[in-house]
Coordinates of C-alpha atoms and ligand atoms in Angstrom, one line a residue:
X1 CA 5.7 43.4 79.7
X2 CA 6.5 45.9 82.4
X3 CA 10.0 47.4 82.2
X4 CA 11.4 48.8 85.5
X5 CA 12.7 52.4 85.7
X6 CA 16.2 51.0 86.2
X7 CA 16.0 48.8 83.2
X8 CA 15.0 51.8 81.1
X9 CA 18.3 53.6 81.8
X10 CA 21.0 53.0 79.2
X11 CA 24.6 54.0 80.0
X12 CA 26.9 54.6 77.0
X13 CA 30.4 53.2 77.4
X14 CA 31.9 56.2 75.5
X15 CA 35.4 55.5 76.7
X16 CA 38.7 54.8 75.1
X17 CA 39.4 51.2 76.1
X18 CA 38.2 48.0 77.6
X19 CA 39.7 48.5 81.0
X20 CA 37.9 51.8 81.4
X21 CA 34.7 50.2 80.1
X22 CA 34.9 47.3 82.6
X23 CA 35.4 49.8 85.4
X24 CA 32.2 51.6 84.5
X25 CA 30.2 48.4 84.1
X26 CA 31.3 47.2 87.5
X27 CA 30.5 50.6 89.0
X28 CA 27.1 51.0 87.5
X29 CA 25.7 47.6 86.8
X30 CA 23.3 47.6 89.8
X31 CA 22.0 51.0 88.8
X32 CA 21.4 51.0 85.0
X33 CA 19.6 48.4 82.8
X34 CA 21.7 48.4 79.6
X35 CA 25.2 49.3 78.6
X36 CA 25.8 50.8 75.2
X37 CA 28.8 50.0 73.1
X38 CA 29.3 52.8 70.6
X39 CA 31.8 53.7 67.9
X40 CA 34.7 54.8 70.1
X41 CA 34.8 51.6 72.2
X42 CA 34.1 49.3 69.3
X43 CA 36.9 50.8 67.2
X44 CA 39.2 50.4 70.2
X45 CA 38.2 46.9 71.5
X46 CA 35.9 45.3 68.9
X47 CA 33.5 42.5 70.0
X48 CA 35.4 42.0 73.3
X49 CA 33.4 45.1 74.4
X50 CA 30.2 43.2 73.9
X51 CA 31.6 40.2 75.8
X52 CA 32.7 42.5 78.7
X53 CA 29.0 43.6 79.1
X54 CA 27.6 40.1 78.7
X55 CA 30.2 38.5 81.0
X56 CA 29.0 40.8 83.8
X57 CA 25.4 39.7 83.3
X58 CA 24.2 43.0 81.7
X59 CA 22.3 43.7 78.4
X60 CA 24.3 45.2 75.6
X61 CA 23.2 47.8 73.1
X62 CA 25.5 47.8 70.0
X63 CA 25.2 51.4 68.7
X64 CA 27.1 51.2 65.4
X65 CA 24.6 53.2 63.4
X66 CA 25.0 51.0 60.3
X67 CA 24.6 52.9 57.0
X68 CA 25.7 51.0 53.9
X69 CA 24.5 49.0 51.0
X70 CA 21.8 46.4 51.8
X71 CA 24.2 43.4 51.5
X72 CA 26.8 44.9 53.8
X73 CA 24.2 45.9 56.4
X74 CA 22.7 42.5 56.3
X75 CA 26.0 40.8 56.9
X76 CA 26.9 43.1 59.8
X77 CA 23.4 42.5 61.3
X78 CA 23.8 38.8 61.1
X79 CA 27.1 39.0 63.0
X80 CA 25.5 41.3 65.7
X81 CA 22.4 39.0 66.0
X82 CA 24.8 36.0 66.5
X83 CA 26.3 37.8 69.4
X84 CA 22.9 38.3 71.0
X85 CA 23.1 42.0 71.6
X86 CA 19.8 43.3 72.9
X87 CA 19.7 46.3 70.5
X88 CA 21.5 47.3 67.3
X89 CA 21.2 50.6 65.6
X90 CA 21.1 51.3 61.8
X91 CA 20.3 54.6 60.1
X92 CA 16.8 54.8 58.8
X93 CA 18.2 56.8 55.9
X94 CA 19.9 53.6 54.6
X95 CA 16.5 53.1 53.0
X96 CA 13.6 50.6 52.7
X97 CA 15.5 47.7 51.0
X98 CA 18.3 47.6 53.6
X99 CA 15.8 48.0 56.5
X100 CA 13.5 45.3 55.2
X101 CA 16.5 42.9 55.0
X102 CA 17.7 43.7 58.5
X103 CA 14.2 43.4 60.0
X104 CA 13.9 39.9 58.4
X105 CA 17.3 38.8 59.8
X106 CA 16.5 40.0 63.3
X107 CA 12.9 38.6 63.4
X108 CA 12.6 36.0 66.2
X109 CA 16.1 36.7 67.5
X110 CA 17.2 38.3 70.8
X111 CA 18.2 41.5 69.0
X112 CA 15.8 44.5 68.5
X113 CA 16.7 46.7 65.6
X114 CA 16.5 50.4 66.2
X115 CA 16.5 52.9 63.3
X116 CA 18.1 56.2 64.0
X117 CA 16.0 59.1 62.7
X118 CA 17.7 62.4 63.1
X119 CA 20.7 62.6 65.4
X120 CA 20.0 64.6 68.6
X121 CA 23.1 66.8 67.9
X122 CA 21.4 68.4 64.9
X123 CA 19.6 71.7 65.2
X124 CA 17.3 73.0 62.5
X125 CA 20.0 75.2 60.9
X126 CA 22.6 72.4 60.7
X127 CA 20.0 70.1 59.3
X128 CA 19.1 72.7 56.6
X129 CA 22.8 72.9 55.7
X130 CA 22.7 69.2 54.6
X131 CA 19.5 69.7 52.7
X132 CA 16.9 68.3 55.1
X133 CA 13.9 70.1 56.5
X134 CA 12.9 70.7 60.1
X135 CA 13.9 68.0 62.6
X136 CA 10.4 67.1 63.4
X137 CA 9.2 66.5 59.8
X138 CA 12.5 64.8 58.8
X139 CA 12.3 62.5 61.8
X140 CA 8.7 61.6 61.2
X141 CA 9.4 60.8 57.5
X142 CA 12.3 58.5 58.4
X143 CA 10.2 56.9 61.2
X144 CA 7.6 56.1 58.6
X145 CA 10.3 54.6 56.3
X146 CA 11.5 52.4 59.1
X147 CA 8.2 51.2 60.4
X148 CA 6.9 50.5 56.8
X149 CA 10.0 48.3 56.4
X150 CA 9.2 46.3 59.5
X151 CA 11.6 48.0 62.0
X152 CA 9.5 48.8 65.1
X153 CA 12.2 50.5 67.2
X154 CA 13.4 54.0 66.7
X155 CA 16.1 56.3 68.1
X156 CA 15.0 59.9 68.3
X157 CA 15.3 63.1 70.3
X158 CA 12.9 63.7 73.2
X159 CA 11.5 66.6 71.2
X160 CA 10.1 64.2 68.6
X161 CA 9.2 61.3 70.9
X162 CA 5.5 62.2 71.0
X163 CA 5.1 62.3 67.3
X164 CA 7.2 59.2 66.7
X165 CA 5.4 57.2 69.3
X166 CA 2.2 57.7 67.3
X167 CA 4.0 56.4 64.2
X168 CA 5.5 53.2 65.8
X169 CA 2.4 52.5 67.8
X170 CA 2.1 51.0 71.3
X171 CA 4.1 47.9 70.4
X172 CA 6.9 50.0 69.0
X173 CA 9.9 51.2 71.0
X174 CA 11.6 54.6 71.4
X175 CA 15.2 54.7 72.5
X176 CA 15.9 58.4 73.4
X177 CA 19.3 60.0 73.8
X178 CA 19.8 63.8 74.2
X179 CA 18.6 63.5 77.8
X180 CA 19.8 66.1 80.3
X181 CA 18.7 66.3 84.0
X182 CA 17.9 69.8 85.0
X183 CA 21.0 72.0 85.4
X184 CA 23.4 69.6 83.6
X185 CA 25.6 70.7 80.6
X186 CA 24.2 70.0 77.1
X187 CA 27.6 69.4 75.6
X188 CA 27.2 68.9 71.8
X189 CA 23.6 67.8 72.1
X190 CA 21.0 70.3 70.8
X191 CA 17.5 68.7 70.9
X192 CA 17.4 67.8 74.6
X193 CA 14.9 67.3 77.4
X194 CA 14.9 66.1 81.0
X195 CA 14.3 62.5 81.9
X196 CA 10.9 63.2 83.2
X197 CA 9.9 65.1 80.1
X198 CA 11.3 62.4 77.8
X199 CA 9.3 59.7 79.6
X200 CA 6.1 61.9 79.6
X201 CA 6.5 62.2 75.8
X202 CA 6.5 58.4 75.3
X203 CA 10.2 57.4 75.5
X204 CA 10.7 53.8 76.5
X205 CA 14.5 53.8 77.1
X206 CA 16.7 56.8 78.0
X207 CA 20.4 57.0 77.0
X208 CA 22.3 59.2 79.5
X209 CA 26.1 59.5 79.3
X210 CA 28.0 62.6 80.3
X211 CA 25.5 63.7 83.0
X212 CA 26.4 60.4 84.8
X213 CA 30.0 60.0 83.7
X214 CA 31.0 63.6 84.6
X215 CA 29.0 63.8 87.8
X216 CA 31.0 64.0 91.1
X217 CA 29.1 60.9 92.2
X218 CA 28.1 58.8 89.1
X219 CA 26.2 56.2 91.1
X220 CA 24.1 58.9 92.8
X221 CA 23.5 60.6 89.5
X222 CA 22.2 57.4 88.0
X223 CA 20.1 56.7 91.0
X224 CA 18.5 60.2 90.8
X225 CA 17.7 59.6 87.1
X226 CA 16.1 56.3 87.8
X227 CA 13.9 57.9 90.5
X228 CA 13.0 60.7 88.0
X229 CA 12.0 58.0 85.4
X230 CA 10.0 56.1 88.0
X231 CA 8.0 59.2 89.0
X232 CA 7.4 60.1 85.4
X233 CA 6.2 56.5 84.6
X234 CA 3.8 56.7 87.5
X235 CA 2.4 60.0 86.2
X236 CA 2.2 58.5 82.7
X237 CA 0.1 55.4 83.7
Ligands
C5P1 O1 26.8 61.8 76.8 P1 25.5 61.8 76.1 O2 24.3 61.6 77.1 O3 25.2 63.0 75.2 O4 25.6 60.5 75.2 C1 24.6 60.2 74.2 C2 24.9 58.9 73.6 O5 23.9 58.6 72.7 C3 26.2 58.9 72.7 O6 26.8 57.6 72.9 C4 25.7 59.0 71.3 O7 26.5 58.3 70.4 C5 24.3 58.4 71.4 N1 23.4 58.9 70.4 C6 23.0 60.2 70.4 N2 22.0 60.7 69.4 C7 21.5 59.8 68.6 C8 21.9 58.4 68.6 C9 22.8 58.0 69.6 O8 23.4 61.1 71.2 N3 20.6 60.2 67.7

């Protein structure tokens, strides 16, 4: 299936309440393919945030990064699948048993499970401080855990996209945050790349928040990113 450049752009609704989220969906829905509901908005608005996206005819990515015992993760996954979100994140480090259970629950549903490898905000020094080795090897190890458990979608930094694409295979999917158009602020992100470089490395979807949200003209910023994705896809094919 061919996915358009626009459909590959994911906008995170990292805002404090539903009113603000609805404003962003209305403003950007013709320009991005997926809206992401993450922790901030979900804590504030709960499942109404998912409905706000669906009611406006858009796809919803529920980015709750589940990490708990297998039974709790299975229950939460069942509830997310019932709401027909397009994507749901879990941490790969939750381990094989939890991941196998979740993969089974989502099989045949409208929801694609994505396993988070190593957060894009980590650099090598911070990762070492929690006892993990270099981002590339830690991410590859977690990617292997996820794919062995039947989870064929991963969240990773653009820096690891090439290596992880080889692990998930052509049918696997890479959701890539930590994307910064040239000249934009990195904020708290550490392992970043431009949209063109992320696509060239094998990314399937790009999550881009602050470079759009904080732009003087967010619609124009989203449009420029979609054009950059389209050009990189053309070069990749
Ligand atoms: O504003 P920015 O483009 O940095 O937003 C990135 C989004 O992607 C945030 O919502 C963040 O929670 C999410 N994310 C991430 N790194 C991951 C997984 C998700 O930055 N590994």
